[in-house]
């Protein structure tokens, strides 16, 4: 065996070990990827909106972050979504209810469509209270119109 054969053998051995190491690292990386779910965490659909005393009797309060209107009436507290059922624009409050600035839908004060193109009324949303007395609106849960939380 010559020195040239020895160095070629050493070189090929190192290349082979390098390939095995690279394959091992790639396998570990691929396996590790399965350990962590490829999930996008979205913000919670539940919003704490404060105590009932934060809302004046007979008031309609727009909460821009949650895109909801909160009503405090003699029947209780309820929330109506401010997201238009046509294409999702945020409606604005008018003297008679709500209107959508995008395509002109009009809703009455209970969220019922009085002029399209919106296909449905504004959803009423679930309102509950925590044991600590905080109101919580769950935007993922619709309730029948007229449902309110007695306070
Ligand atoms: S998004 Fe409201 S009418 Fe089109």
mmCIF file with all atom_site columns, C-alpha atoms in Angstrom, residues 18-136:
data_model
loop_
_atom_site.group_PDB
_atom_site.id
_atom_site.type_symbol
_atom_site.label_atom_id
_atom_site.label_alt_id
_atom_site.label_comp_id
_atom_site.label_asym_id
_atom_site.label_entity_id
_atom_site.label_seq_id
_atom_site.pdbx_PDB_ins_code
_atom_site.Cartn_x
_atom_site.Cartn_y
_atom_site.Cartn_z
_atom_site.occupancy
_atom_site.B_iso_or_equiv
_atom_site.pdbx_formal_charge
_atom_site.auth_seq_id
_atom_site.auth_comp_id
_atom_site.auth_asym_id
_atom_site.auth_atom_id
_atom_site.pdbx_PDB_model_num
ATOM 1   C CA . UNK A 1 18  ? -19.377 13.145 6.684  1.00 0.00 ? 18  UNK A CA 1
ATOM 2   C CA . UNK A 1 19  ? -22.291 11.846 4.607  1.00 0.00 ? 19  UNK A CA 1
ATOM 3   C CA . UNK A 1 20  ? -23.455 9.604  7.454  1.00 0.00 ? 20  UNK A CA 1
ATOM 4   C CA . UNK A 1 21  ? -23.223 12.515 9.905  1.00 0.00 ? 21  UNK A CA 1
ATOM 5   C CA . UNK A 1 22  ? -25.118 14.846 7.531  1.00 0.00 ? 22  UNK A CA 1
ATOM 6   C CA . UNK A 1 23  ? -27.852 12.241 7.025  1.00 0.00 ? 23  UNK A CA 1
ATOM 7   C CA . UNK A 1 24  ? -28.103 11.711 10.796 1.00 0.00 ? 24  UNK A CA 1
ATOM 8   C CA . UNK A 1 25  ? -28.452 15.429 11.467 1.00 0.00 ? 25  UNK A CA 1
ATOM 9   C CA . UNK A 1 26  ? -31.080 15.784 8.733  1.00 0.00 ? 26  UNK A CA 1
ATOM 10  C CA . UNK A 1 27  ? -33.037 12.873 10.255 1.00 0.00 ? 27  UNK A CA 1
ATOM 11  C CA . UNK A 1 28  ? -32.884 14.407 13.715 1.00 0.00 ? 28  UNK A CA 1
ATOM 12  C CA . UNK A 1 29  ? -34.064 17.734 12.300 1.00 0.00 ? 29  UNK A CA 1
ATOM 13  C CA . UNK A 1 30  ? -36.966 16.117 10.435 1.00 0.00 ? 30  UNK A CA 1
ATOM 14  C CA . UNK A 1 31  ? -37.973 14.101 13.505 1.00 0.00 ? 31  UNK A CA 1
ATOM 15  C CA . UNK A 1 32  ? -37.777 17.180 15.720 1.00 0.00 ? 32  UNK A CA 1
ATOM 16  C CA . UNK A 1 33  ? -40.099 19.037 13.384 1.00 0.00 ? 33  UNK A CA 1
ATOM 17  C CA . UNK A 1 34  ? -42.835 16.478 14.082 1.00 0.00 ? 34  UNK A CA 1
ATOM 18  C CA . UNK A 1 35  ? -42.529 17.084 17.815 1.00 0.00 ? 35  UNK A CA 1
ATOM 19  C CA . UNK A 1 36  ? -43.800 20.645 17.418 1.00 0.00 ? 36  UNK A CA 1
ATOM 20  C CA . UNK A 1 37  ? -47.205 21.119 15.759 1.00 0.00 ? 37  UNK A CA 1
ATOM 21  C CA . UNK A 1 38  ? -47.343 23.411 12.758 1.00 0.00 ? 38  UNK A CA 1
ATOM 22  C CA . UNK A 1 39  ? -50.092 25.509 14.301 1.00 0.00 ? 39  UNK A CA 1
ATOM 23  C CA . UNK A 1 40  ? -50.767 29.207 14.067 1.00 0.00 ? 40  UNK A CA 1
ATOM 24  C CA . UNK A 1 41  ? -51.994 30.437 17.408 1.00 0.00 ? 41  UNK A CA 1
ATOM 25  C CA . UNK A 1 42  ? -54.816 32.906 16.904 1.00 0.00 ? 42  UNK A CA 1
ATOM 26  C CA . UNK A 1 43  ? -55.929 35.412 19.471 1.00 0.00 ? 43  UNK A CA 1
ATOM 27  C CA . UNK A 1 44  ? -58.708 34.261 21.764 1.00 0.00 ? 44  UNK A CA 1
ATOM 28  C CA . UNK A 1 45  ? -62.264 34.908 20.614 1.00 0.00 ? 45  UNK A CA 1
ATOM 29  C CA . UNK A 1 46  ? -63.202 35.726 24.221 1.00 0.00 ? 46  UNK A CA 1
ATOM 30  C CA . UNK A 1 47  ? -62.855 39.299 25.413 1.00 0.00 ? 47  UNK A CA 1
ATOM 31  C CA . UNK A 1 48  ? -63.140 40.576 28.962 1.00 0.00 ? 48  UNK A CA 1
ATOM 32  C CA . UNK A 1 49  ? -64.985 43.856 28.604 1.00 0.00 ? 49  UNK A CA 1
ATOM 33  C CA . UNK A 1 50  ? -65.179 45.035 32.208 1.00 0.00 ? 50  UNK A CA 1
ATOM 34  C CA . UNK A 1 51  ? -67.767 45.083 34.941 1.00 0.00 ? 51  UNK A CA 1
ATOM 35  C CA . UNK A 1 52  ? -71.449 45.834 34.293 1.00 0.00 ? 52  UNK A CA 1
ATOM 36  C CA . UNK A 1 53  ? -71.026 49.106 36.175 1.00 0.00 ? 53  UNK A CA 1
ATOM 37  C CA . UNK A 1 54  ? -68.589 50.228 33.431 1.00 0.00 ? 54  UNK A CA 1
ATOM 38  C CA . UNK A 1 55  ? -71.564 50.616 31.101 1.00 0.00 ? 55  UNK A CA 1
ATOM 39  C CA . UNK A 1 56  ? -74.177 53.315 31.622 1.00 0.00 ? 56  UNK A CA 1
ATOM 40  C CA . UNK A 1 57  ? -77.832 52.299 31.729 1.00 0.00 ? 57  UNK A CA 1
ATOM 41  C CA . UNK A 1 58  ? -79.365 52.565 28.259 1.00 0.00 ? 58  UNK A CA 1
ATOM 42  C CA . UNK A 1 59  ? -75.985 52.845 26.562 1.00 0.00 ? 59  UNK A CA 1
ATOM 43  C CA . UNK A 1 60  ? -74.625 51.313 23.382 1.00 0.00 ? 60  UNK A CA 1
ATOM 44  C CA . UNK A 1 61  ? -70.837 51.096 23.528 1.00 0.00 ? 61  UNK A CA 1
ATOM 45  C CA . UNK A 1 62  ? -68.631 50.275 20.554 1.00 0.00 ? 62  UNK A CA 1
ATOM 46  C CA . UNK A 1 63  ? -65.514 48.291 21.476 1.00 0.00 ? 63  UNK A CA 1
ATOM 47  C CA . UNK A 1 64  ? -63.209 48.729 18.488 1.00 0.00 ? 64  UNK A CA 1
ATOM 48  C CA . UNK A 1 65  ? -60.677 46.085 19.510 1.00 0.00 ? 65  UNK A CA 1
ATOM 49  C CA . UNK A 1 66  ? -63.349 43.371 19.735 1.00 0.00 ? 66  UNK A CA 1
ATOM 50  C CA . UNK A 1 67  ? -65.523 44.886 16.990 1.00 0.00 ? 67  UNK A CA 1
ATOM 51  C CA . UNK A 1 68  ? -68.689 44.580 19.042 1.00 0.00 ? 68  UNK A CA 1
ATOM 52  C CA . UNK A 1 69  ? -71.468 46.818 20.268 1.00 0.00 ? 69  UNK A CA 1
ATOM 53  C CA . UNK A 1 70  ? -72.356 46.307 23.935 1.00 0.00 ? 70  UNK A CA 1
ATOM 54  C CA . UNK A 1 71  ? -75.860 47.262 25.021 1.00 0.00 ? 71  UNK A CA 1
ATOM 55  C CA . UNK A 1 72  ? -76.928 47.866 28.587 1.00 0.00 ? 72  UNK A CA 1
ATOM 56  C CA . UNK A 1 73  ? -80.695 47.912 28.696 1.00 0.00 ? 73  UNK A CA 1
ATOM 57  C CA . UNK A 1 74  ? -83.340 47.203 31.343 1.00 0.00 ? 74  UNK A CA 1
ATOM 58  C CA . UNK A 1 75  ? -83.418 43.607 29.978 1.00 0.00 ? 75  UNK A CA 1
ATOM 59  C CA . UNK A 1 76  ? -79.707 43.156 30.710 1.00 0.00 ? 76  UNK A CA 1
ATOM 60  C CA . UNK A 1 77  ? -76.423 43.299 28.859 1.00 0.00 ? 77  UNK A CA 1
ATOM 61  C CA . UNK A 1 78  ? -76.008 41.930 25.368 1.00 0.00 ? 78  UNK A CA 1
ATOM 62  C CA . UNK A 1 79  ? -73.506 42.214 22.547 1.00 0.00 ? 79  UNK A CA 1
ATOM 63  C CA . UNK A 1 80  ? -73.960 42.450 18.797 1.00 0.00 ? 80  UNK A CA 1
ATOM 64  C CA . UNK A 1 81  ? -71.124 41.921 16.332 1.00 0.00 ? 81  UNK A CA 1
ATOM 65  C CA . UNK A 1 82  ? -70.062 44.981 14.351 1.00 0.00 ? 82  UNK A CA 1
ATOM 66  C CA . UNK A 1 83  ? -68.834 42.843 11.459 1.00 0.00 ? 83  UNK A CA 1
ATOM 67  C CA . UNK A 1 84  ? -71.059 43.080 8.395  1.00 0.00 ? 84  UNK A CA 1
ATOM 68  C CA . UNK A 1 85  ? -72.342 39.720 7.195  1.00 0.00 ? 85  UNK A CA 1
ATOM 69  C CA . UNK A 1 86  ? -71.775 40.686 3.567  1.00 0.00 ? 86  UNK A CA 1
ATOM 70  C CA . UNK A 1 87  ? -67.997 40.883 3.251  1.00 0.00 ? 87  UNK A CA 1
ATOM 71  C CA . UNK A 1 88  ? -66.830 41.646 6.758  1.00 0.00 ? 88  UNK A CA 1
ATOM 72  C CA . UNK A 1 89  ? -66.512 45.426 6.960  1.00 0.00 ? 89  UNK A CA 1
ATOM 73  C CA . UNK A 1 90  ? -67.074 47.053 10.336 1.00 0.00 ? 90  UNK A CA 1
ATOM 74  C CA . UNK A 1 91  ? -70.467 48.735 10.510 1.00 0.00 ? 91  UNK A CA 1
ATOM 75  C CA . UNK A 1 92  ? -70.996 52.171 11.997 1.00 0.00 ? 92  UNK A CA 1
ATOM 76  C CA . UNK A 1 93  ? -73.744 53.242 14.350 1.00 0.00 ? 93  UNK A CA 1
ATOM 77  C CA . UNK A 1 94  ? -76.531 55.436 12.998 1.00 0.00 ? 94  UNK A CA 1
ATOM 78  C CA . UNK A 1 95  ? -79.633 57.003 14.547 1.00 0.00 ? 95  UNK A CA 1
ATOM 79  C CA . UNK A 1 96  ? -81.738 53.989 13.571 1.00 0.00 ? 96  UNK A CA 1
ATOM 80  C CA . UNK A 1 97  ? -79.207 51.190 13.928 1.00 0.00 ? 97  UNK A CA 1
ATOM 81  C CA . UNK A 1 98  ? -76.134 50.475 11.851 1.00 0.00 ? 98  UNK A CA 1
ATOM 82  C CA . UNK A 1 99  ? -74.898 50.955 8.321  1.00 0.00 ? 99  UNK A CA 1
ATOM 83  C CA . UNK A 1 100 ? -72.041 49.424 6.446  1.00 0.00 ? 100 UNK A CA 1
ATOM 84  C CA . UNK A 1 101 ? -69.675 51.852 4.734  1.00 0.00 ? 101 UNK A CA 1
ATOM 85  C CA . UNK A 1 102 ? -68.524 49.312 2.152  1.00 0.00 ? 102 UNK A CA 1
ATOM 86  C CA . UNK A 1 103 ? -71.615 48.424 0.104  1.00 0.00 ? 103 UNK A CA 1
ATOM 87  C CA . UNK A 1 104 ? -74.424 50.207 1.878  1.00 0.00 ? 104 UNK A CA 1
ATOM 88  C CA . UNK A 1 105 ? -76.137 47.513 3.937  1.00 0.00 ? 105 UNK A CA 1
ATOM 89  C CA . UNK A 1 106 ? -78.380 48.871 6.656  1.00 0.00 ? 106 UNK A CA 1
ATOM 90  C CA . UNK A 1 107 ? -79.344 47.162 9.914  1.00 0.00 ? 107 UNK A CA 1
ATOM 91  C CA . UNK A 1 108 ? -81.825 48.170 12.583 1.00 0.00 ? 108 UNK A CA 1
ATOM 92  C CA . UNK A 1 109 ? -80.879 48.555 16.238 1.00 0.00 ? 109 UNK A CA 1
ATOM 93  C CA . UNK A 1 110 ? -81.267 44.804 16.812 1.00 0.00 ? 110 UNK A CA 1
ATOM 94  C CA . UNK A 1 111 ? -78.940 44.006 13.920 1.00 0.00 ? 111 UNK A CA 1
ATOM 95  C CA . UNK A 1 112 ? -81.730 42.927 11.544 1.00 0.00 ? 112 UNK A CA 1
ATOM 96  C CA . UNK A 1 113 ? -81.005 43.667 7.871  1.00 0.00 ? 113 UNK A CA 1
ATOM 97  C CA . UNK A 1 114 ? -83.282 46.385 6.506  1.00 0.00 ? 114 UNK A CA 1
ATOM 98  C CA . UNK A 1 115 ? -81.350 46.865 3.267  1.00 0.00 ? 115 UNK A CA 1
ATOM 99  C CA . UNK A 1 116 ? -78.874 44.497 1.534  1.00 0.00 ? 116 UNK A CA 1
ATOM 100 C CA . UNK A 1 117 ? -76.660 43.250 0.166  1.00 0.00 ? 117 UNK A CA 1
ATOM 101 C CA . UNK A 1 118 ? -75.907 41.761 3.606  1.00 0.00 ? 118 UNK A CA 1
ATOM 102 C CA . UNK A 1 119 ? -77.462 38.271 3.593  1.00 0.00 ? 119 UNK A CA 1
ATOM 103 C CA . UNK A 1 120 ? -78.056 38.046 7.355  1.00 0.00 ? 120 UNK A CA 1
ATOM 104 C CA . UNK A 1 121 ? -78.416 40.240 10.381 1.00 0.00 ? 121 UNK A CA 1
ATOM 105 C CA . UNK A 1 122 ? -75.574 41.105 12.711 1.00 0.00 ? 122 UNK A CA 1
ATOM 106 C CA . UNK A 1 123 ? -74.931 38.165 15.062 1.00 0.00 ? 123 UNK A CA 1
ATOM 107 C CA . UNK A 1 124 ? -75.755 38.431 18.743 1.00 0.00 ? 124 UNK A CA 1
ATOM 108 C CA . UNK A 1 125 ? -72.853 37.104 20.788 1.00 0.00 ? 125 UNK A CA 1
ATOM 109 C CA . UNK A 1 126 ? -72.638 35.129 24.007 1.00 0.00 ? 126 UNK A CA 1
ATOM 110 C CA . UNK A 1 127 ? -72.113 37.288 27.085 1.00 0.00 ? 127 UNK A CA 1
ATOM 111 C CA . UNK A 1 128 ? -71.236 35.703 30.409 1.00 0.00 ? 128 UNK A CA 1
ATOM 112 C CA . UNK A 1 129 ? -69.771 36.794 33.713 1.00 0.00 ? 129 UNK A CA 1
ATOM 113 C CA . UNK A 1 130 ? -66.708 35.465 35.468 1.00 0.00 ? 130 UNK A CA 1
ATOM 114 C CA . UNK A 1 131 ? -66.869 34.588 39.181 1.00 0.00 ? 131 UNK A CA 1
ATOM 115 C CA . UNK A 1 132 ? -64.982 37.845 39.751 1.00 0.00 ? 132 UNK A CA 1
ATOM 116 C CA . UNK A 1 133 ? -67.751 39.890 38.122 1.00 0.00 ? 133 UNK A CA 1
ATOM 117 C CA . UNK A 1 134 ? -66.082 40.597 34.766 1.00 0.00 ? 134 UNK A CA 1
ATOM 118 C CA . UNK A 1 135 ? -68.219 40.457 31.636 1.00 0.00 ? 135 UNK A CA 1
ATOM 119 C CA . UNK A 1 136 ? -66.898 38.177 28.897 1.00 0.00 ? 136 UNK A CA 1
#
